[in-house]
Amino acid sequence: MAEVKPEEISHPPMEQLQGFEYCIDSNPPWGEATILAFQHYILALGTAVMIPSVLVPMMGGDDGDRVRVVQTLLFVTGINTLLQSLFGTRLPTVIGGSYAFVIPIVAIIQDSSLAAIPDGHQRFLATMRAIQGALIVSSSIQIILGYSQLWGIFSRFFSPVGMAPVIALLGFGLFERGFPVVGRCVEVGLPMLILFIVLSQYLKNIQIKDIPILERFSLFICIALVWAYAQILTSGGAYKNSTEVTQINCRTDRANLISSAPWIKIPYPLQWGAPTFNAGQSFGMVSAVLVSLVESTASYKAAARLASATPPPAHILSRGIGWQGIGILLDGLFGTGTGSTVSVENVGLLGSTRIGSRRVIQISAGFMIFFSMLGKFGALFASIPFTIFAAVYCVLFGLVAAVGLSFLQFTNMNSMRNLFIVGVSIFLGLSVPEYFFRYTMAAQRGPAHTKAGWFNDYINTIFSSPPTVGLIVAVFLDNTLDTKDAGNDRGLPWWARFRSFKGDSRNEEFYRLPFNLNRFFPPA
């Protein structure tokens, strides 16, 4: 075998990923785009159903209340996704419910004045109004940080070596929602995981009319097949004598969504009544808004890479965060029961299908709005066992993590400085939240347990988020450790031209506002 020269085995850095036929501003044919969009809608159902399924019973709500919250969350997700793709970052991202808000919301649920209400439905309404008030107040943080350009100014401290661990932790930090959930119903989850990998990767070159049908539509095909398989197991009595936990995770008829859903119901603002406001609860909710801000920032950068766009400049990033703040305000007004952030799984689906088109995401937003109003039809799809979604997450979260690591190609990874920053930030980003999670599971409260409830929410929420911990560690170390003459090692020469809107001519193509609105809102 001939000797291989080092330059022949090296892979030079590439700004755009290979193999994407449709990027952010190119569109598949309408028929193909519609099916791709429906996949994003189906994927968004996982979070839209899971969060209310956990929180609404704790609030005292019944199945009817849970269905209405699911419909409302999906409806507002569609609106926020449209607003973000039209006027925000304009990246192909779905803006859905966020788990980051669970800790302060649970603190509100456990408030003694609310927990003492004897009637379950009345307690649900009172708790929902308190959550709405906290979301409305705390949304101002993202609105201010976004439209004042403060977050854009802060983002200038980011570099590839600092952001790579943060984006990677966006995927790695969600491992608890992957195989641990698949393991709750292995006979359904494992076939889904294997089938999805086989169809999307090993059989991806099979084409029908020059379309790689299995690669692009593998999610839809796999969910349909495994959902039918789960229905056969359920109807055949496979889980008749199983434990309650197994039946919840395996059966297709335990969600009680279809029977509880109305045929037509249009969510509207203040549908639960006038929001109530409490200073302590609002301060606690701010911590979740800050975590959402960090996670969304990392998601925007991952989505830009998967959509073959330039990294969003500081001005565009701030604009997106401002619109996301408006999205959280809408969450509070409509009463979704949680706040908003960028859906990581939908970002991963961009990589799995190799389609980064903005139009596909906008069509999926239309599906979310439409099916949220047609209760029975939306509930049918929402009754898919969550184990099926968890199997898909094992692939999609891993893809997002890998996209984060791909930013290291623009840095010098032969530098011990960079190795230290990346290694320590990833390790602490996983280890610290795991400590908070285990402590909470054992003690039924977070490690921060002072008399100041809002302070407890701050500490327990921020340090339970892997990307947030990673950002604190990585950005601090990157901007304080041996910074002299380290610009090239940090990847700043490549990164610098994407900090401003006019730094790269492609920014105008990717991020300009529609309807010629840039005349009135010129980029910085």
Coordinates of C-alpha atoms in Angstrom, one line a residue:
M1 CA 0.0 0.0 0.0
A2 CA 1.4 3.4 -1.0
E3 CA 2.4 5.7 1.7
V4 CA -0.3 8.4 2.4
K5 CA 0.9 11.9 2.8
P6 CA -0.5 13.9 5.8
E7 CA -2.0 16.6 3.5
E8 CA -4.0 13.8 1.7
I9 CA -5.7 12.7 4.9
S10 CA -6.5 16.1 6.3
H11 CA -10.0 17.6 5.8
P12 CA -10.0 21.4 5.5
P13 CA -12.7 23.4 7.4
M14 CA -15.9 23.8 5.5
E15 CA -18.4 26.5 6.2
Q16 CA -21.3 24.5 4.8
L17 CA -22.2 20.9 5.3
Q18 CA -22.2 18.6 2.4
G19 CA -25.2 16.8 0.9
F20 CA -27.9 19.3 1.4
E21 CA -30.1 19.8 -1.7
Y22 CA -32.3 22.5 -0.2
C23 CA -30.9 25.2 2.1
I24 CA -32.6 28.0 4.0
D25 CA -33.9 30.0 1.0
S26 CA -34.4 27.2 -1.5
N27 CA -37.6 25.2 -1.5
P28 CA -38.6 21.7 -2.4
P29 CA -41.7 21.1 -4.6
W30 CA -44.9 21.8 -2.8
G31 CA -46.0 18.2 -2.5
E32 CA -42.6 17.2 -1.1
A33 CA -42.5 20.2 1.2
T34 CA -45.9 19.4 2.6
I35 CA -44.9 15.9 3.6
L36 CA -41.6 17.2 5.1
A37 CA -43.6 19.8 7.0
F38 CA -46.0 17.2 8.4
Q39 CA -43.0 15.3 9.8
H40 CA -41.9 18.5 11.7
Y41 CA -45.5 18.8 13.0
I42 CA -45.6 15.1 14.2
L43 CA -42.2 15.6 15.9
A44 CA -43.3 18.7 17.7
L45 CA -46.2 16.8 19.2
G46 CA -43.9 14.9 21.6
T47 CA -43.1 18.0 23.7
A48 CA -46.5 19.5 23.2
V49 CA -48.1 16.5 24.8
M50 CA -45.5 15.5 27.3
I51 CA -45.2 18.9 29.2
P52 CA -49.0 19.3 29.8
S53 CA -49.3 15.5 30.6
V54 CA -46.8 16.1 33.5
L55 CA -48.0 19.5 34.8
V56 CA -51.8 19.6 34.3
P57 CA -52.5 16.7 36.7
M58 CA -50.2 18.3 39.3
M59 CA -52.3 21.5 38.9
G60 CA -55.6 19.6 39.6
G61 CA -56.7 19.5 36.0
D62 CA -58.6 16.5 34.4
D63 CA -58.2 15.0 30.9
G64 CA -60.4 17.7 29.4
D65 CA -58.1 20.4 30.8
R66 CA -55.0 18.6 29.6
V67 CA -56.4 18.3 26.1
R68 CA -57.1 22.1 26.0
V69 CA -53.6 22.9 27.2
V70 CA -52.1 20.6 24.6
Q71 CA -54.2 22.3 21.9
T72 CA -53.3 25.8 23.2
L73 CA -49.6 25.0 23.3
L74 CA -49.6 23.6 19.8
F75 CA -51.6 26.6 18.5
V76 CA -49.2 29.1 20.1
T77 CA -46.2 27.0 18.8
G78 CA -47.5 27.5 15.3
I79 CA -47.9 31.2 15.7
N80 CA -44.5 31.6 17.3
T81 CA -42.8 29.5 14.6
L82 CA -44.4 31.7 11.9
L83 CA -43.3 34.9 13.6
Q84 CA -39.8 33.7 14.1
S85 CA -39.3 32.4 10.6
L86 CA -40.8 35.6 9.1
F87 CA -39.5 38.4 11.3
G88 CA -37.1 36.9 13.8
T89 CA -33.9 35.1 12.9
R90 CA -35.7 33.8 9.8
L91 CA -34.0 30.4 10.4
P92 CA -36.0 27.1 9.9
T93 CA -36.7 26.6 13.6
V94 CA -39.8 25.4 15.5
I95 CA -40.5 27.5 18.6
G96 CA -42.2 25.1 21.0
G97 CA -42.7 24.4 24.7
S98 CA -39.7 24.3 26.9
Y99 CA -38.8 22.0 29.8
A100 CA -36.6 24.8 31.3
F101 CA -39.8 26.3 32.8
V102 CA -40.8 23.2 34.7
I103 CA -38.9 24.0 37.9
P104 CA -40.4 27.5 38.5
I105 CA -43.8 26.2 37.3
V106 CA -43.7 23.3 39.8
A107 CA -42.8 25.9 42.5
I108 CA -45.9 27.9 41.6
I109 CA -48.1 24.7 41.7
Q110 CA -46.8 23.9 45.2
D111 CA -47.5 27.4 46.5
S112 CA -49.5 26.9 49.7
S113 CA -52.2 29.3 48.8
L114 CA -52.9 27.4 45.5
A115 CA -52.4 23.9 46.9
A116 CA -55.0 24.6 49.6
I117 CA -57.9 25.0 47.0
P118 CA -60.0 21.9 47.5
D119 CA -61.8 21.8 44.1
G120 CA -59.4 20.3 41.5
H121 CA -60.7 22.3 38.5
Q122 CA -60.7 25.6 40.5
R123 CA -57.1 24.9 41.6
F124 CA -56.2 24.2 38.0
L125 CA -57.6 27.6 36.9
A126 CA -56.0 29.5 39.7
T127 CA -52.6 27.9 39.1
M128 CA -52.8 28.5 35.4
R129 CA -53.6 32.2 36.0
A130 CA -50.6 32.5 38.3
I131 CA -48.3 30.8 35.7
Q132 CA -49.7 33.2 33.0
G133 CA -48.9 36.2 35.1
A134 CA -45.3 35.0 35.8
L135 CA -44.8 34.3 32.1
I136 CA -46.1 37.7 31.0
V137 CA -43.8 39.6 33.4
S138 CA -40.7 37.5 32.8
S139 CA -41.1 37.7 29.0
S140 CA -40.0 41.3 29.2
I141 CA -36.4 40.1 30.0
Q142 CA -36.0 38.6 26.5
I143 CA -37.9 41.4 24.8
I144 CA -35.5 44.0 26.4
L145 CA -32.3 42.0 25.9
G146 CA -33.3 41.3 22.3
Y147 CA -34.6 44.6 21.0
S148 CA -32.0 46.7 23.0
Q149 CA -29.3 44.7 21.3
L150 CA -27.8 43.9 24.7
W151 CA -27.7 40.1 23.9
G152 CA -26.1 40.8 20.6
I153 CA -23.4 42.8 22.3
F154 CA -22.8 40.0 24.8
S155 CA -22.6 37.5 22.0
R156 CA -19.5 39.2 20.7
F157 CA -17.7 37.4 23.5
F158 CA -18.5 34.1 21.8
S159 CA -16.0 32.2 19.7
P160 CA -16.1 28.8 18.0
V161 CA -14.1 27.2 20.8
G162 CA -16.5 28.7 23.4
M163 CA -19.8 27.9 21.6
A164 CA -18.9 24.4 20.4
P165 CA -19.4 22.9 23.8
V166 CA -22.6 24.8 24.4
I167 CA -24.2 23.6 21.2
A168 CA -23.0 20.1 21.8
L169 CA -24.5 20.1 25.3
L170 CA -27.8 21.1 23.7
G171 CA -28.0 17.5 22.4
F172 CA -25.9 15.6 25.0
G173 CA -27.7 17.2 27.9
L174 CA -31.0 15.7 26.7
F175 CA -29.8 12.1 27.1
E176 CA -32.4 11.4 29.8
R177 CA -35.2 11.8 27.3
G178 CA -33.6 9.3 25.0
F179 CA -32.9 5.7 25.8
P180 CA -34.0 5.8 29.4
V181 CA -37.5 6.5 28.0
V182 CA -37.1 3.9 25.3
G183 CA -36.3 1.4 28.0
R184 CA -39.7 1.9 29.5
C185 CA -41.2 0.0 26.6
V186 CA -38.4 -1.8 24.8
E187 CA -40.6 -3.8 22.5
V188 CA -41.9 -0.6 20.9
G189 CA -39.0 1.9 21.4
L190 CA -36.1 -0.4 20.2
P191 CA -37.8 -1.4 16.9
M192 CA -38.5 2.3 16.2
L193 CA -34.8 3.3 16.9
I194 CA -33.4 0.5 14.7
L195 CA -35.9 1.1 11.9
F196 CA -35.3 4.8 11.9
I197 CA -31.5 4.4 11.6
V198 CA -31.8 1.7 8.9
L199 CA -34.2 3.7 6.7
S200 CA -32.6 7.1 7.1
Q201 CA -29.0 6.0 6.8
Y202 CA -28.5 2.5 5.3
L203 CA -31.3 2.7 2.8
K204 CA -31.1 6.4 2.1
N205 CA -30.0 6.0 -1.5
I206 CA -33.2 4.3 -2.5
Q207 CA -35.0 6.7 -4.8
I208 CA -38.4 7.1 -6.4
K209 CA -38.6 9.6 -9.2
D210 CA -35.1 10.9 -8.2
I211 CA -36.3 11.6 -4.6
P212 CA -34.5 9.7 -1.8
I213 CA -37.8 8.7 -0.3
L214 CA -36.5 6.8 2.7
E215 CA -34.0 9.4 3.8
R216 CA -36.4 12.3 3.6
F217 CA -39.6 10.7 4.8
S218 CA -38.1 8.1 7.2
L219 CA -39.6 9.7 10.3
F220 CA -43.2 9.6 8.9
I221 CA -42.8 6.0 7.6
C222 CA -41.2 4.7 10.8
I223 CA -43.8 6.3 13.1
A224 CA -46.7 5.0 11.0
L225 CA -45.3 1.4 11.0
V226 CA -44.3 1.3 14.7
W227 CA -47.5 3.1 15.8
A228 CA -49.5 0.4 13.9
Y229 CA -47.4 -2.3 15.5
A230 CA -48.0 -0.8 19.0
Q231 CA -51.8 -0.7 18.2
I232 CA -51.7 -4.4 17.3
L233 CA -49.9 -5.2 20.6
T234 CA -52.5 -3.1 22.5
S235 CA -55.5 -4.7 20.7
G236 CA -54.1 -8.2 21.1
G237 CA -54.0 -7.8 24.9
A238 CA -50.2 -7.9 25.2
Y239 CA -50.3 -5.4 28.1
K240 CA -53.5 -6.6 29.9
N241 CA -51.7 -7.8 33.0
S242 CA -48.8 -5.3 32.8
T243 CA -47.9 -2.7 35.4
E244 CA -49.4 0.8 35.3
V245 CA -46.1 2.3 34.2
T246 CA -45.7 -0.2 31.3
Q247 CA -49.3 0.4 30.1
I248 CA -48.8 4.2 30.1
N249 CA -45.6 3.9 28.0
C250 CA -46.7 1.1 25.7
R251 CA -50.4 1.2 25.1
T252 CA -51.9 3.4 22.4
D253 CA -55.2 3.9 24.2
R254 CA -54.0 5.3 27.6
A255 CA -53.6 9.0 26.7
N256 CA -57.4 9.7 26.9
L257 CA -56.8 12.5 24.5
I258 CA -59.2 11.6 21.6
S259 CA -62.2 11.0 23.9
S260 CA -61.6 14.2 25.8
A261 CA -60.9 16.5 22.9
P262 CA -63.7 18.6 21.4
W263 CA -64.3 18.5 17.6
I264 CA -63.5 22.2 17.1
K265 CA -62.0 24.5 19.7
I266 CA -60.1 27.7 18.9
P267 CA -57.7 28.8 21.7
Y268 CA -57.9 32.5 22.5
P269 CA -56.1 34.9 24.9
L270 CA -57.2 34.8 28.6
Q271 CA -59.3 31.7 28.0
W272 CA -58.5 30.6 31.6
G273 CA -59.4 34.0 33.1
A274 CA -57.5 37.1 34.1
P275 CA -53.8 36.4 35.0
T276 CA -52.7 36.9 38.5
F277 CA -49.3 38.5 39.4
N278 CA -46.9 37.7 42.2
A279 CA -43.5 39.3 42.4
G280 CA -41.7 36.2 43.8
Q281 CA -43.2 33.9 41.2
S282 CA -42.3 36.3 38.4
F283 CA -38.7 36.6 39.7
G284 CA -38.4 32.8 39.8
M285 CA -39.7 32.5 36.2
V286 CA -37.0 34.9 35.0
S287 CA -34.5 32.1 35.6
A288 CA -36.3 29.9 33.1
V289 CA -36.4 32.8 30.6
L290 CA -32.6 33.2 30.9
V291 CA -32.1 29.4 30.3
S292 CA -34.4 29.5 27.3
L293 CA -32.3 32.4 26.0
V294 CA -29.1 30.4 26.2
E295 CA -30.6 27.2 24.8
S296 CA -32.2 29.1 21.9
T297 CA -29.0 30.9 21.1
A298 CA -27.2 27.6 20.7
S299 CA -30.1 26.2 18.7
Y300 CA -30.0 29.1 16.3
K301 CA -26.4 28.5 15.6
A302 CA -26.9 24.8 15.0
A303 CA -29.9 25.5 12.8
A304 CA -27.9 28.0 10.7
R305 CA -25.3 25.3 10.0
L306 CA -27.9 22.7 9.2
A307 CA -29.6 25.1 6.9
S308 CA -26.4 26.0 5.0
A309 CA -26.6 29.6 6.2
T310 CA -24.0 31.8 7.7
P311 CA -23.9 32.0 11.6
P312 CA -26.5 34.5 12.6
P313 CA -24.9 38.0 13.2
A314 CA -25.3 39.7 16.5
H315 CA -28.1 41.9 15.2
I316 CA -30.0 38.9 13.9
L317 CA -29.5 37.0 17.1
S318 CA -30.9 39.8 19.1
R319 CA -33.9 40.2 16.8
G320 CA -34.7 36.6 17.2
I321 CA -34.4 36.7 21.0
G322 CA -36.7 39.8 21.0
W323 CA -39.4 37.9 19.0
Q324 CA -38.9 34.9 21.2
G325 CA -39.7 37.2 24.2
I326 CA -42.9 38.1 22.4
G327 CA -43.5 34.4 22.0
I328 CA -43.3 33.9 25.8
L329 CA -45.7 36.8 26.2
L330 CA -48.1 35.0 23.9
D331 CA -47.6 31.8 26.0
G332 CA -48.7 33.9 29.0
L333 CA -51.7 35.5 27.3
F334 CA -53.0 32.2 25.9
G335 CA -52.2 30.0 28.8
T336 CA -49.9 27.3 27.4
G337 CA -48.7 26.2 30.8
T338 CA -45.1 26.7 29.9
G339 CA -42.7 29.1 28.0
S340 CA -41.1 28.8 24.6
T341 CA -37.7 27.9 23.2
V342 CA -36.3 26.5 20.0
S343 CA -37.2 22.8 19.6
V344 CA -34.0 20.9 19.5
E345 CA -35.5 17.8 18.0
N346 CA -36.8 19.7 15.0
V347 CA -33.3 21.2 14.5
G348 CA -32.0 17.7 14.4
L349 CA -34.6 16.7 11.8
L350 CA -33.1 19.3 9.5
G351 CA -29.9 17.2 9.5
S352 CA -31.7 13.8 9.3
T353 CA -33.7 14.8 6.2
R354 CA -30.9 17.1 4.8
I355 CA -33.5 19.7 4.1
G356 CA -33.0 23.1 5.7
S357 CA -35.7 25.0 3.8
R358 CA -37.5 27.8 5.7
R359 CA -40.7 27.1 3.7
V360 CA -41.0 23.6 5.1
I361 CA -41.0 25.0 8.7
Q362 CA -43.6 27.6 7.8
I363 CA -45.9 25.0 6.3
S364 CA -45.5 22.9 9.5
A365 CA -46.6 25.9 11.5
G366 CA -49.7 25.9 9.5
F367 CA -50.3 22.3 10.4
M368 CA -49.9 23.1 14.1
I369 CA -52.4 25.9 14.0
F370 CA -54.9 23.9 11.9
F371 CA -54.9 20.7 13.8
S372 CA -54.9 22.4 17.2
M373 CA -58.3 23.8 16.3
L374 CA -59.6 20.5 15.0
G375 CA -59.4 18.8 18.4
K376 CA -60.2 15.2 17.5
F377 CA -57.8 15.0 14.5
G378 CA -55.0 16.7 16.5
A379 CA -55.6 14.4 19.5
L380 CA -55.4 11.3 17.2
F381 CA -51.8 12.2 16.3
A382 CA -51.0 13.3 19.8
S383 CA -51.9 9.9 21.1
I384 CA -48.7 8.4 19.7
P385 CA -46.8 6.7 22.6
F386 CA -44.0 8.9 23.8
T387 CA -41.6 6.0 23.7
I388 CA -41.7 6.3 19.9
F389 CA -40.6 9.9 20.1
A390 CA -37.9 9.0 22.6
A391 CA -36.4 6.5 20.1
V392 CA -36.2 9.3 17.4
Y393 CA -34.7 11.7 20.0
C394 CA -31.7 9.2 20.4
V395 CA -30.8 10.1 16.8
L396 CA -31.8 13.7 16.5
F397 CA -30.3 14.9 19.7
G398 CA -27.1 13.2 18.8
L399 CA -27.0 15.0 15.4
V400 CA -27.4 18.4 17.1
A401 CA -24.6 17.5 19.5
A402 CA -22.4 16.5 16.6
V403 CA -23.1 19.8 14.8
G404 CA -21.8 21.6 17.9
L405 CA -18.6 19.7 17.8
S406 CA -18.2 20.5 14.1
F407 CA -17.5 24.1 15.1
L408 CA -14.2 22.9 16.5
Q409 CA -12.8 22.5 13.0
F410 CA -12.3 26.2 12.9
T411 CA -10.2 26.1 16.0
N412 CA -6.8 24.7 16.9
M413 CA -7.5 21.5 18.7
N414 CA -3.8 20.8 19.2
S415 CA -3.8 23.6 21.7
M416 CA -3.9 22.5 25.4
R417 CA -5.8 25.7 26.2
N418 CA -8.6 24.7 23.8
L419 CA -8.6 21.1 25.0
F420 CA -8.9 22.3 28.6
I421 CA -11.8 24.6 27.8
V422 CA -13.8 22.1 25.7
G423 CA -13.2 19.2 28.0
V424 CA -14.0 21.0 31.3
S425 CA -17.1 22.8 29.9
I426 CA -18.6 19.6 28.5
F427 CA -17.9 17.6 31.6
L428 CA -19.3 20.2 34.0
G429 CA -22.2 20.9 31.6
L430 CA -23.2 17.2 32.1
S431 CA -22.0 16.6 35.6
V432 CA -23.5 19.7 37.4
P433 CA -27.1 19.2 36.1
E434 CA -26.9 15.5 36.9
Y435 CA -26.0 16.4 40.5
F436 CA -29.0 18.7 40.7
F437 CA -31.3 16.1 39.1
R438 CA -30.2 13.3 41.5
Y439 CA -30.4 15.5 44.5
T440 CA -34.0 16.6 43.5
M441 CA -35.1 13.0 43.0
A442 CA -33.7 11.9 46.4
A443 CA -34.8 14.9 48.5
Q444 CA -37.9 16.0 46.4
R445 CA -36.4 19.5 46.3
G446 CA -33.5 21.2 44.7
P447 CA -30.1 21.7 46.3
A448 CA -30.9 25.4 46.8
H449 CA -33.5 25.4 49.5
T450 CA -33.6 28.8 51.3
K451 CA -36.5 30.9 52.5
A452 CA -36.3 32.9 49.3
G453 CA -38.3 30.9 46.8
W454 CA -37.3 33.0 43.8
F455 CA -33.6 32.5 44.7
N456 CA -34.1 28.7 44.9
D457 CA -35.8 28.8 41.4
Y458 CA -32.9 30.7 40.0
I459 CA -30.2 28.4 41.2
N460 CA -32.1 25.1 40.6
T461 CA -33.2 26.1 37.1
I462 CA -29.9 27.6 35.8
F463 CA -27.7 24.8 37.1
S464 CA -30.1 22.1 35.9
S465 CA -29.5 23.2 32.2
P466 CA -26.5 21.7 30.6
P467 CA -26.1 24.4 27.8
T468 CA -26.4 27.1 30.4
V469 CA -23.7 25.6 32.7
G470 CA -21.6 25.0 29.6
L471 CA -22.0 28.6 28.5
I472 CA -21.0 30.0 31.9
V473 CA -17.9 27.8 32.0
A474 CA -16.8 27.9 28.4
V475 CA -17.3 31.6 27.7
F476 CA -15.7 32.6 31.0
L477 CA -12.6 30.4 30.4
D478 CA -12.4 31.3 26.8
N479 CA -12.3 35.1 27.6
T480 CA -10.0 34.9 30.6
L481 CA -7.5 32.0 30.0
D482 CA -4.4 32.8 28.1
T483 CA -6.2 35.2 25.7
K484 CA -3.1 37.0 24.5
D485 CA -2.1 35.8 21.0
A486 CA -4.8 33.1 21.2
G487 CA -7.1 34.7 18.6
N488 CA -6.2 32.2 15.8
D489 CA -6.5 29.2 18.1
R490 CA -10.0 30.3 19.2
G491 CA -11.1 30.5 15.6
L492 CA -11.7 34.3 15.7
P493 CA -10.4 35.1 12.2
W494 CA -13.1 32.9 10.7
W495 CA -15.8 34.0 13.2
A496 CA -15.2 37.7 13.1
R497 CA -16.8 38.4 9.7
F498 CA -20.1 36.9 10.9
R499 CA -20.4 39.1 13.9
S500 CA -21.9 42.0 11.9
F501 CA -24.6 42.0 9.3
K502 CA -22.4 43.6 6.7
G503 CA -19.4 41.4 7.5
D504 CA -20.5 38.8 4.9
S505 CA -22.4 39.5 1.7
R506 CA -24.5 36.3 2.2
N507 CA -26.1 37.6 5.3
E508 CA -28.4 39.8 3.2
E509 CA -29.6 36.8 1.3
F510 CA -30.3 34.6 4.4
Y511 CA -31.6 37.1 7.0
R512 CA -33.2 40.1 5.3
L513 CA -36.8 40.7 6.4
P514 CA -39.6 40.0 4.0
F515 CA -41.8 42.6 2.2
N516 CA -38.8 44.9 2.0
L517 CA -39.1 45.7 5.7
N518 CA -35.3 46.3 6.0
R519 CA -36.0 49.8 4.7
F520 CA -37.7 50.5 8.1
F521 CA -35.5 48.3 10.3
P522 CA -32.0 48.5 8.9
P523 CA -29.6 46.0 10.3
A524 CA -26.8 47.2 12.5

